[in-house]
Coordinates of C-alpha atoms and ligand atoms in Angstrom, one line a residue:
X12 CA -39.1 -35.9 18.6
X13 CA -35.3 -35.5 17.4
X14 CA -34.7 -32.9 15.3
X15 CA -33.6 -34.5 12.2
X16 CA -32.5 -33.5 8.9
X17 CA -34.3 -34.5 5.9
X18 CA -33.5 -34.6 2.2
X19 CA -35.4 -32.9 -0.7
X20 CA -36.4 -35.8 -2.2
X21 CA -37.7 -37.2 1.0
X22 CA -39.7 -34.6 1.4
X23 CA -41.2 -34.4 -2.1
X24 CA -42.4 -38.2 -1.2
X25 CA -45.2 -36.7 0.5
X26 CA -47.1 -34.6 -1.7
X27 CA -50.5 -35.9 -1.8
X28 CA -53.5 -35.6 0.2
X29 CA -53.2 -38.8 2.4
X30 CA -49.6 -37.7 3.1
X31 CA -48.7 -34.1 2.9
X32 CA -45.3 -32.4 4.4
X33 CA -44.3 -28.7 3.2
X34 CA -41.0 -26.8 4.1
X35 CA -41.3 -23.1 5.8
X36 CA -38.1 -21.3 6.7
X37 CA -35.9 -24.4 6.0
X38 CA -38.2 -26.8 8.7
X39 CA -40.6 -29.6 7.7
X40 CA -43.8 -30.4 9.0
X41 CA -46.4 -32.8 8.5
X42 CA -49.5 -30.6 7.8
X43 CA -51.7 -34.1 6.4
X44 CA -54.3 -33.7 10.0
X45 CA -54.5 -29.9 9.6
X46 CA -55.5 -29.8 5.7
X47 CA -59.3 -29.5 6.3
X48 CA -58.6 -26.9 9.1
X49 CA -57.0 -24.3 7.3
X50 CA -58.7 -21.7 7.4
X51 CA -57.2 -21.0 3.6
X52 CA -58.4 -23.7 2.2
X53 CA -56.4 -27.5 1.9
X54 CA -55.8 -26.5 -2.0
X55 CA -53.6 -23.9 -1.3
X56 CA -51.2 -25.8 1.1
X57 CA -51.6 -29.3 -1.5
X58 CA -50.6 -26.6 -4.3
X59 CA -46.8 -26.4 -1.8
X60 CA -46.6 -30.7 -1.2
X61 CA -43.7 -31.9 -1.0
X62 CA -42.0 -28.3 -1.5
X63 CA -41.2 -25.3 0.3
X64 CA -44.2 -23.1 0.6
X65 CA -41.9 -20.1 2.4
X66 CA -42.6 -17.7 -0.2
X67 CA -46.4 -18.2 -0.2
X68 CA -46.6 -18.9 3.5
X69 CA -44.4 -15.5 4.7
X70 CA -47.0 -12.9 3.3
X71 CA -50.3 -14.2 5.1
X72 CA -48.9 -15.2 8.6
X73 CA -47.3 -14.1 11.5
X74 CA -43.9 -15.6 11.4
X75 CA -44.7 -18.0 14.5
X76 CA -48.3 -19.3 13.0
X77 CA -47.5 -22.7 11.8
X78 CA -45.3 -23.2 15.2
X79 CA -48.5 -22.3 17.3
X80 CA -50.9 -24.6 15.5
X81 CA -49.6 -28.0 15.0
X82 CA -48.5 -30.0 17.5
X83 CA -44.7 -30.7 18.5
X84 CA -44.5 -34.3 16.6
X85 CA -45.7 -33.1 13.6
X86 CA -42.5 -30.9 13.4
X87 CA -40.5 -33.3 12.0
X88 CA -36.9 -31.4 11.7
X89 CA -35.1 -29.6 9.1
X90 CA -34.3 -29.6 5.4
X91 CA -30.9 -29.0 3.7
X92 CA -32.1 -26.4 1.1
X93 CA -29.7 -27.2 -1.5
X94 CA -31.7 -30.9 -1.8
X95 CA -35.0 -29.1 -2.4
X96 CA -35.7 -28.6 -5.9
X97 CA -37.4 -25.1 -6.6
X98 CA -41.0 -24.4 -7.2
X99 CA -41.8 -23.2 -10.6
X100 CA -44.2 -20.5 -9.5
X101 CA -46.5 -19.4 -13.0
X102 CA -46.9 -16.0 -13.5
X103 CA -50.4 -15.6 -14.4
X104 CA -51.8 -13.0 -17.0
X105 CA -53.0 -10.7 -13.8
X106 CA -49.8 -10.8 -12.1
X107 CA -48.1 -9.4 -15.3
X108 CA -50.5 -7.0 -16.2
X109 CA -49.7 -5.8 -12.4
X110 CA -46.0 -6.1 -12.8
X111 CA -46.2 -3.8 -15.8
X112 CA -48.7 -1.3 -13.7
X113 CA -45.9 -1.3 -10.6
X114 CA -43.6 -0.1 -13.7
X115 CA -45.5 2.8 -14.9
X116 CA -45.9 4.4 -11.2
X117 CA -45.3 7.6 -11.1
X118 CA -42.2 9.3 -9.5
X119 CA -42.8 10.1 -5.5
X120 CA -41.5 13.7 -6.1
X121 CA -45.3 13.3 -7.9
X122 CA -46.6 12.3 -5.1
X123 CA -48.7 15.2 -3.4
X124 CA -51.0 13.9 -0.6
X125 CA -51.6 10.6 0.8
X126 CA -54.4 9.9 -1.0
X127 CA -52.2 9.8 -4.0
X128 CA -51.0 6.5 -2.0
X129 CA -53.8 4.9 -1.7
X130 CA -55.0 5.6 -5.6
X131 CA -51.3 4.1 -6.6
X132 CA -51.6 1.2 -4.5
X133 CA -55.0 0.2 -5.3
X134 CA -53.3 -0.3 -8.9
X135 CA -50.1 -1.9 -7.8
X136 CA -51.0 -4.2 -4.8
X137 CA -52.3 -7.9 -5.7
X138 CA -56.1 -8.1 -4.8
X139 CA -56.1 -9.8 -1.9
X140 CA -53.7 -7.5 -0.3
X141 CA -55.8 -4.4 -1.0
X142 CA -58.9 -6.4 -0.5
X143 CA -57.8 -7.3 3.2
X144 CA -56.3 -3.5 3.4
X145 CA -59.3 -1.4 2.4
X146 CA -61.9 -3.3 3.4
X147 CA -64.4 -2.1 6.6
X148 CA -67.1 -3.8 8.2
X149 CA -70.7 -4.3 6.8
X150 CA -71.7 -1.5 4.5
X151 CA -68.5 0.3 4.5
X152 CA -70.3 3.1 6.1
X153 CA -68.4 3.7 9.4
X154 CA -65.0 3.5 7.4
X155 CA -66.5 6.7 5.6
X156 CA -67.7 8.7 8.5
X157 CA -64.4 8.5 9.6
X158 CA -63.1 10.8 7.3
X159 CA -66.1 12.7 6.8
X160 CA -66.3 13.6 10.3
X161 CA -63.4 15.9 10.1
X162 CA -65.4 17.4 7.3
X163 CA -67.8 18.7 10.2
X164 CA -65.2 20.8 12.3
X165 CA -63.7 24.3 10.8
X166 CA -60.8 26.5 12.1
X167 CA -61.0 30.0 13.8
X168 CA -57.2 30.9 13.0
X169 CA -55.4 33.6 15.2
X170 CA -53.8 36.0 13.1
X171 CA -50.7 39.1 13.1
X172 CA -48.5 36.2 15.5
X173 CA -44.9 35.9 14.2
X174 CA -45.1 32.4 12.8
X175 CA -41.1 32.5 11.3
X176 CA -40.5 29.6 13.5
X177 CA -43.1 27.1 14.0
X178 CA -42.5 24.0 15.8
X179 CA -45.0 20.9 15.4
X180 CA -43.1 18.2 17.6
X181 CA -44.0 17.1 20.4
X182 CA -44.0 14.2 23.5
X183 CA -46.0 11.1 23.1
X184 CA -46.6 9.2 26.4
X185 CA -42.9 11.0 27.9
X186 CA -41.3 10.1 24.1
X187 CA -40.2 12.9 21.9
X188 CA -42.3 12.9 18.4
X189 CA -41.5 14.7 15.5
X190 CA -44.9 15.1 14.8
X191 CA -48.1 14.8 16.7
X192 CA -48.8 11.4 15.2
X193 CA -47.7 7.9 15.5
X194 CA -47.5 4.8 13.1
X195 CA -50.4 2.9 14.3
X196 CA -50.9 -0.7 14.1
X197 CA -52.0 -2.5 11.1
X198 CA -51.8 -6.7 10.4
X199 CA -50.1 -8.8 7.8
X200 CA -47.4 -6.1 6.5
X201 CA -45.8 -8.4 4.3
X202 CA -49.0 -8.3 2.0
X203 CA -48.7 -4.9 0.6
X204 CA -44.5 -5.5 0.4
X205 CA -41.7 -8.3 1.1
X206 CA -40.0 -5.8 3.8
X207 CA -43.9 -5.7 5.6
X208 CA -43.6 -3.8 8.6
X209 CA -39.8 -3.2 8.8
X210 CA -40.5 -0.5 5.9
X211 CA -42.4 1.6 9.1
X212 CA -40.0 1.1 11.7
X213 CA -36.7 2.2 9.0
X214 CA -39.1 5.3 8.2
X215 CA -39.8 5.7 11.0
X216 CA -36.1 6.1 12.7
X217 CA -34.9 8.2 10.4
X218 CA -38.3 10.6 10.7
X219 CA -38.1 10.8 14.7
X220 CA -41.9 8.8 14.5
X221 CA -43.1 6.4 16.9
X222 CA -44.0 3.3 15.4
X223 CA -47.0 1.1 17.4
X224 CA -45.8 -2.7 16.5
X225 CA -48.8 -4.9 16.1
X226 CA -49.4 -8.3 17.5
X227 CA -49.9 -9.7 14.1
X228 CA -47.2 -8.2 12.1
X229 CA -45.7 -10.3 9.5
X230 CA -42.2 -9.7 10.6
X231 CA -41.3 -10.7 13.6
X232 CA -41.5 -8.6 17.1
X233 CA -37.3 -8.8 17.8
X234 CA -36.4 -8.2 14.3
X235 CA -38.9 -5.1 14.2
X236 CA -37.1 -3.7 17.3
X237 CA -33.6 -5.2 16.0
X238 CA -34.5 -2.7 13.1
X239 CA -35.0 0.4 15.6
X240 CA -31.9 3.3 15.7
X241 CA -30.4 4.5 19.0
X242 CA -32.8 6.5 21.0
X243 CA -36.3 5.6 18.7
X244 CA -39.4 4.6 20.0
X245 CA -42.0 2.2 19.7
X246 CA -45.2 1.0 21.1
X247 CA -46.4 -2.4 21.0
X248 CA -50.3 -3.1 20.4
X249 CA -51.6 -6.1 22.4
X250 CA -54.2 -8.7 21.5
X251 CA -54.5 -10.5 24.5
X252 CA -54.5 -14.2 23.9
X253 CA -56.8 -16.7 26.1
X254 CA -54.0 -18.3 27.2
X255 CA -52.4 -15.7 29.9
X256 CA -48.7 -17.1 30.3
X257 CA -48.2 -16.6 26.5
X258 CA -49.8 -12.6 26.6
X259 CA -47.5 -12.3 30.3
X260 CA -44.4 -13.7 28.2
X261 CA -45.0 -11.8 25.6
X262 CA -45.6 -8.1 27.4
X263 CA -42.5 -8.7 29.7
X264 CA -40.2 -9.4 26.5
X265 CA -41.6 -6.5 25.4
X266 CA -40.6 -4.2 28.4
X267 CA -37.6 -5.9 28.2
X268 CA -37.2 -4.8 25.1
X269 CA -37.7 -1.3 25.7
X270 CA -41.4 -0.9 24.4
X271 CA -42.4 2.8 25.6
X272 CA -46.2 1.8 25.9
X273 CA -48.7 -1.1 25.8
X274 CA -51.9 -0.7 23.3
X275 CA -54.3 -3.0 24.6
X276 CA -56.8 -3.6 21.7
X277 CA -60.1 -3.4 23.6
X278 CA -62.4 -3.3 20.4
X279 CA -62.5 -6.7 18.9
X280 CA -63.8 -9.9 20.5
X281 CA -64.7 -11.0 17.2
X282 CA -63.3 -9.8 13.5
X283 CA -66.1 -7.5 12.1
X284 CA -67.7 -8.7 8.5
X285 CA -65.3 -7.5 6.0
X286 CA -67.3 -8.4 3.2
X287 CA -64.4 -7.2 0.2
X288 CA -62.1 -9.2 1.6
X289 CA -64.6 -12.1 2.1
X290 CA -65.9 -11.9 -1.4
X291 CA -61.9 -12.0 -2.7
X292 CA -61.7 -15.5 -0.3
X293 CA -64.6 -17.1 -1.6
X294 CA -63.8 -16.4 -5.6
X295 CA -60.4 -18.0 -4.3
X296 CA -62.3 -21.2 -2.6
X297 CA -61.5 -24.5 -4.8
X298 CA -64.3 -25.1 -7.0
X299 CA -64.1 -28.8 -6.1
X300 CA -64.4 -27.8 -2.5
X301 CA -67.5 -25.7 -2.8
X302 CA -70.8 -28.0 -3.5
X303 CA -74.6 -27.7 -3.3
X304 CA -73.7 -23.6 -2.8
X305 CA -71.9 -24.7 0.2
X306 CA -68.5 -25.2 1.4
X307 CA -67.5 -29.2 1.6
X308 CA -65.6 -29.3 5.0
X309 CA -66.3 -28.0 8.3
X310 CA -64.3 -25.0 8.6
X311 CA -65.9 -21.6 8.2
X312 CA -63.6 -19.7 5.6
X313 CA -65.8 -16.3 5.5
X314 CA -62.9 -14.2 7.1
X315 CA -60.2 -15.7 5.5
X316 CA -56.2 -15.1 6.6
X317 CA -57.9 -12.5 8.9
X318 CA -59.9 -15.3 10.9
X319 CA -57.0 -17.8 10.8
X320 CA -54.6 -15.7 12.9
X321 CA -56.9 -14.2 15.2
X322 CA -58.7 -17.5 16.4
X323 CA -56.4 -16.9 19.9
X324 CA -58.2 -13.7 20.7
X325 CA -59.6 -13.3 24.4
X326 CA -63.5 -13.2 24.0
X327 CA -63.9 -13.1 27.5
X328 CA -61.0 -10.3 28.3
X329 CA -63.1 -8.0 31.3
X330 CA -62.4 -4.8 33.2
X331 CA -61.7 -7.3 35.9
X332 CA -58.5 -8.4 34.0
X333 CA -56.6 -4.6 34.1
X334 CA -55.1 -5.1 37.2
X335 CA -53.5 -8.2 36.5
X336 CA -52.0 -6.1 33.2
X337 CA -51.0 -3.6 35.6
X338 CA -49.3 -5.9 37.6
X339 CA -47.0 -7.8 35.2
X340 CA -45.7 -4.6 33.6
X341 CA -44.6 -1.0 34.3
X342 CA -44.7 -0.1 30.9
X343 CA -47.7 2.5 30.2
X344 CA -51.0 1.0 29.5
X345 CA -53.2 2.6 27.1
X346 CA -56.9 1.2 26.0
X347 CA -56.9 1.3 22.2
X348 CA -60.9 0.9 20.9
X349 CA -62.7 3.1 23.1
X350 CA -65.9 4.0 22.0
X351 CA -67.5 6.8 24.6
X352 CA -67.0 8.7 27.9
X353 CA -68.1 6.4 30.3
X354 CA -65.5 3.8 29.0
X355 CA -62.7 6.5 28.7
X356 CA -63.7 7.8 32.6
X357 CA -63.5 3.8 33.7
X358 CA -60.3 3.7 32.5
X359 CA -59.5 6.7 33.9
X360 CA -60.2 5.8 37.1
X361 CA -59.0 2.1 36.3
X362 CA -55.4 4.1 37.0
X363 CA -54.2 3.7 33.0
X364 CA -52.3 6.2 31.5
X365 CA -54.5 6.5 28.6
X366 CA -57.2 5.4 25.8
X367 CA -57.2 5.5 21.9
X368 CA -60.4 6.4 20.6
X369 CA -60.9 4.9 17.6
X370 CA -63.2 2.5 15.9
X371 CA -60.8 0.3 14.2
X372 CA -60.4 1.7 11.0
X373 CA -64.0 1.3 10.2
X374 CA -63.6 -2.3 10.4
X375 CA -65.4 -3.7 13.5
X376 CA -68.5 -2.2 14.5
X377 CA -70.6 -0.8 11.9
X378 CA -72.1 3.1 12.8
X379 CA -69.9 3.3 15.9
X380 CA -69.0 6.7 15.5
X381 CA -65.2 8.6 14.6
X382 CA -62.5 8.9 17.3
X383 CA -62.8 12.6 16.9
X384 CA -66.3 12.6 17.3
X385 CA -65.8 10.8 20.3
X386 CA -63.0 12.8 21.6
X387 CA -65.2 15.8 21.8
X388 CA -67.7 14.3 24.4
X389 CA -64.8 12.5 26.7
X390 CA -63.0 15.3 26.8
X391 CA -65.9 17.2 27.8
X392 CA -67.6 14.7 30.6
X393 CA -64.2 14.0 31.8
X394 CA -63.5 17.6 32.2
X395 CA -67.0 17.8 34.5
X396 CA -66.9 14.2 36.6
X397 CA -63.1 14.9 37.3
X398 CA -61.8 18.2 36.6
X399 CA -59.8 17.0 34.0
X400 CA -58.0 19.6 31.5
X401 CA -56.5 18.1 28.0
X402 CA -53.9 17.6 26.6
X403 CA -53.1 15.9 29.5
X404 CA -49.9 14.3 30.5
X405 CA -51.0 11.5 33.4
X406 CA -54.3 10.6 31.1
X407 CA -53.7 11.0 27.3
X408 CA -56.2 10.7 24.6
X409 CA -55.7 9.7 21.3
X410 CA -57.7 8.8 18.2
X411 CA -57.5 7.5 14.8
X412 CA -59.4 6.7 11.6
X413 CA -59.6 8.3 8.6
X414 CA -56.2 11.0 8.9
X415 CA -55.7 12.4 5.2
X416 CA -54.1 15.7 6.3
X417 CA -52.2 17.8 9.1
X418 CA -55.2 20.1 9.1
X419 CA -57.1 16.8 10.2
X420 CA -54.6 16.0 12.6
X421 CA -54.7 19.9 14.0
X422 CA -58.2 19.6 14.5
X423 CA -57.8 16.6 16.8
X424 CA -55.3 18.4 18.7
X425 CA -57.3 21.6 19.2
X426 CA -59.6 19.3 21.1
X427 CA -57.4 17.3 23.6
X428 CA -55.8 15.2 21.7
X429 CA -52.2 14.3 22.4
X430 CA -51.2 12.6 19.2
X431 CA -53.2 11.0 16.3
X432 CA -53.0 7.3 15.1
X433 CA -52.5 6.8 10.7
X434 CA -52.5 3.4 9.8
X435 CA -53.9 2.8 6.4
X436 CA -52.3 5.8 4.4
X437 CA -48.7 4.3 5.8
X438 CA -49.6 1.1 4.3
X439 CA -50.3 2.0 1.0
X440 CA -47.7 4.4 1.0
X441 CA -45.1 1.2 1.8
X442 CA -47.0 -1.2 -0.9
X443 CA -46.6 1.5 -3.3
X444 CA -42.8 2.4 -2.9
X445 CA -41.4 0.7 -0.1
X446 CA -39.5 2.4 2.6
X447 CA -39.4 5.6 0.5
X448 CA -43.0 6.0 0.4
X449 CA -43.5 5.6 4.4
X450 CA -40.5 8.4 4.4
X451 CA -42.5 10.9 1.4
X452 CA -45.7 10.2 3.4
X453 CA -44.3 12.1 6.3
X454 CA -42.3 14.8 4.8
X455 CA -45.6 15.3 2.9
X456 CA -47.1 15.6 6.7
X457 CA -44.2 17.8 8.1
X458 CA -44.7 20.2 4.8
X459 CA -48.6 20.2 5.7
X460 CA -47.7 20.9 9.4
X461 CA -45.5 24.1 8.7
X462 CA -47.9 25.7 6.3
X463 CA -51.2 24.9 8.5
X464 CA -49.9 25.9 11.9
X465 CA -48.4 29.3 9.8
X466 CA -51.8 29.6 9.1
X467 CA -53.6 29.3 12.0
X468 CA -51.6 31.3 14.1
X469 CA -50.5 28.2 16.6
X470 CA -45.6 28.8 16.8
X471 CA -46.3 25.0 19.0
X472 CA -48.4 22.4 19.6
X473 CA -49.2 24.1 23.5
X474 CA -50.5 27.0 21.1
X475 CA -53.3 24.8 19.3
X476 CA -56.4 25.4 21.4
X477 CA -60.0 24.5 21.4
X478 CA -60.9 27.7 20.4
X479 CA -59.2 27.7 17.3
X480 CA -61.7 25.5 16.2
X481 CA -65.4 25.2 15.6
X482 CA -66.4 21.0 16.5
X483 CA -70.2 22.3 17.0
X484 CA -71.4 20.4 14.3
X485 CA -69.5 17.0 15.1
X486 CA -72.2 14.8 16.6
X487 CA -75.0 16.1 13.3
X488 CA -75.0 12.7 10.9
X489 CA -76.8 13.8 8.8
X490 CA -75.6 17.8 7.7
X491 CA -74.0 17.7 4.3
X492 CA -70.7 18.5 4.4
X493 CA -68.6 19.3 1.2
X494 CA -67.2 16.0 -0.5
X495 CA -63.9 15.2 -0.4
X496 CA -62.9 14.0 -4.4
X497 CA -59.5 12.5 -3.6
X498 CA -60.8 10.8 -0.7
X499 CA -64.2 9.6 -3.0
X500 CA -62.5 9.1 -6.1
X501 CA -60.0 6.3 -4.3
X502 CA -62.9 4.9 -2.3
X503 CA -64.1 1.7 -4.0
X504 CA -67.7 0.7 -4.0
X505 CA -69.0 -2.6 -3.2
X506 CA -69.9 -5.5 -5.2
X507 CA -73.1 -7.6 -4.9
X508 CA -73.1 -11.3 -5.7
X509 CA -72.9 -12.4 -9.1
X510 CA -73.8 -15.4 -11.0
X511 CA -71.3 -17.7 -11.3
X512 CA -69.5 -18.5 -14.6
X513 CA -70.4 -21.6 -16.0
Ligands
LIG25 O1 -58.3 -5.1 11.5 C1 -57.8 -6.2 11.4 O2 -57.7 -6.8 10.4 C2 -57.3 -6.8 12.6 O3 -57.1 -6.1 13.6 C3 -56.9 -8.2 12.7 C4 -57.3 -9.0 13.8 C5 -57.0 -10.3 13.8 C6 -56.3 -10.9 12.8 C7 -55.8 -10.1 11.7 C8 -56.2 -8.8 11.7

């Protein structure tokens, strides 16, 4: 169809059910057919008819979302702006009561740790966003072990070294890092703040930090690399979508682009049961939609914005696919979601230049165990089936889940790490203060860095070694290890049903 260019009051014609257009970034669409598909519910896009739902729209999509999903005739052209009359938006009693708590935050140079982050934005972000954040799958048990499991592993420091000048950067996959960690990737940035991701890859540039960019960011992939300084890195993480030409496209813009490495997310067929953020969904459903203790129309809404966006995921992605990956692309290709040796020794012999092991922020698969736990046994059978030696530059290993502190971070270098992943602590840290949070959260690291590595006697990373740490307890579930109260006091329990309100 021929672009056209519509008027405001057109537009506002059709706001009803039967007839229902809504404006996104200045273009109109018809969205009447995909009202009982939405995975958010028809209420929320009727609530928009007629008007431009940009502002509600930007925070819970990836920018090309609505572009993917309806069809080309339904795109009916553009809008002059100045026609469109503004939406009132009403400030409910919750959103002031938050506006006043993002008021009384407390100064960053207060700011100690990055569990500080998380305990500010709990109290700052809307509930959705922290509900979509901070949720894990099932019983929230793996999410915990995470952290826990760096509980389990103690330090043997080295001691009378001259540790005047320590020096904690290092190369990531051939990049120069100023630390031994990278920005991994997390969904939906624009949640936790109206910059979203871009607040990562500013920090980022100006902190010499590799930034992963995820498939589902809320900004866009060019204006995240658009955002990058001369001579900064960044990764991209890779969902691989059932349609190849679009993941082909995609990877080869990317090299194009200058992407240093490809994540290929490996762990998640299917979204895991993220029951906060479910429960926040359903108390959101329209009563009038939910009857007989079921929901009216056929779309299943239990995973929310999550389940919306990630409908395009490749169930049936196979080992048999990596050479194909390896043959549109030169870039690096790393396995992110690997779970245990034999996995990490296929891809090893597979010819990739890496794996993350990590379990997805607690999010996926409920008792899979802790990157670092897992690190200990891959670098151990890899070591025997191929004479391997870590850090290793042709086959890298990294993890992530549940990062708090450099002395976690050490640990995971002590045993063969090359770099760790931090995801959730860089998203509070951005929906609590922006830009300058990401930046605090890693002079808080670099601080941690100098003082630990004094400590343990390691002048560089090449100096941190296996035996300046004691893992022997990693794979015991069930020891009690001491507990963490900043990391407990910020973790919040979960709810069980409740009646409903009549
Ligand atoms: O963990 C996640 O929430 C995640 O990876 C994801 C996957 C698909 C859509 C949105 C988020």
């Amino acid at each position: 169809m021929a672009a056209r260019t519509l008027t405001g009051k057109e537009i506002a014609e059709h706001n009803t059910r039967e007839s229902c257009w809504i404006i996104v970034h200045g273009k109109v669409y018809d969205v009447t057919e995909f009202l009982p598909e939405h995975p958010g519910g028809s209420k929320i896009i009727l609530k928009y008819a007629g008007k431009d739902a940009t502002a509600e729209y930007d925070p819970i999509h990836p920018p090309n979302a609505i572009t993917d999903n309806l069809p080309p005739e339904k795109h009916l052209g553009s809008v002059d702006l100045s026609t469109v009359q503004k939406v009132e938006v009403e400030i409910s009693d919750e959103d002031k009561a938050r506006q006043l708590r993002v008021s009384q935050r407390p100064p960053l140079s207060e700011i100690l740790n990055l569990h500080d982050f998380e305990a500010i934005a709990r109290q700052v972000m809307t509930e959705k966003a922290w509900a979509y954040y901070s949720s894990a799958a099932d019983d929230e048990i793996t999410i915990r072990e995470n952290h826990a499991a760096y509980h389990r592993i103690w330090f043997r420091p080295r001691i009378l070294r001259n540790v005047t000048n320590v020096d904690w950067s290092t190369r990531i996959l051939g990049q120069p890092s100023k630390l031994p960690i990278y920005i991994t990737a997390t969904a939906l940035g624009k949640l936790g703040h109206p910059d979203g991701e871009l607040n990562l890859t500013r920090a980022a540039g100006k902190h010499g930090v590799i930034q992963m960019i995820p498939t589902l960011a809320s900004c866009s992939f060019d204006e995240l690399v658009d955002a990058a300084v001369p001579g900064q890195s960044q990764f991209l993480q890779l969902y691989v979508n059932s349609d190849r030409a679009i993941t082909q496209k995609f990877v080869q813009h990317a090299e194009k682009r200058g992407i240093k490495g490809l994540f290929i997310t490996v762990d998640a067929p299917q979204l895991g049961r993220r029951e906060k953020d479910m429960r926040m969904k359903f108390e959101a459903e329209d009563p009038a939609e939910v009857t007989d203790n079921k929901v009216a129309d056929r779309v299943d809404r239990s995973q929310g914005a999550a389940r919306a966006i990630s409908s395009f995921i490749d169930t049936g992605l196979d080992w048999e696919d990596i050479p194909w990956f390896k043959s549109i692309t030169k870039m690096p290709i790393i396995l992110k979601g690997v779970q245990c040796w034999e996995d990490a020794l296929l891809a090893y012999d597979a010819g990739l230049a890496g794996v993350v092991l990590s379990n997805h922020g607690g999010r996926q698969l409920e008792f899979s165990r802790s990157g670092i736990e897992t690190l200990v046994e891959v670098v151990a059978n890899l070591k025997e089936k191929r004479g391997l030696t870590f850090p290793n530059e042709k086959f890298q290993l990294f993890v992530d889940g549940g990062v708090r502190r450099a002395t976690d971070v050490l640990k995971a270098i002590a045993l063969g790490a090359t770099a760790v992943g931090v995801g959730r602590p860089f998203l509070y840290a951005f929906s609590a203060y922006g830009q300058d949070g990401v930046e605090r959260a890693l002079q808080i690291f670099n601080d941690e860095f100098e003082m630990n590595m004094r400590l343990l006697g390691a002048r560089t990373i090449s100096e941190i070694v296996p035996e300046m740490v004691d893992a022997s307890s990693i794979h015991q579930h069930i020891v009690s290890v001491p507990t963490d109260r900043l990391y407990d006091s910020n973790y919040e329990s979960m709810q069980s049903a409740r009646l409903r309100e009549i």
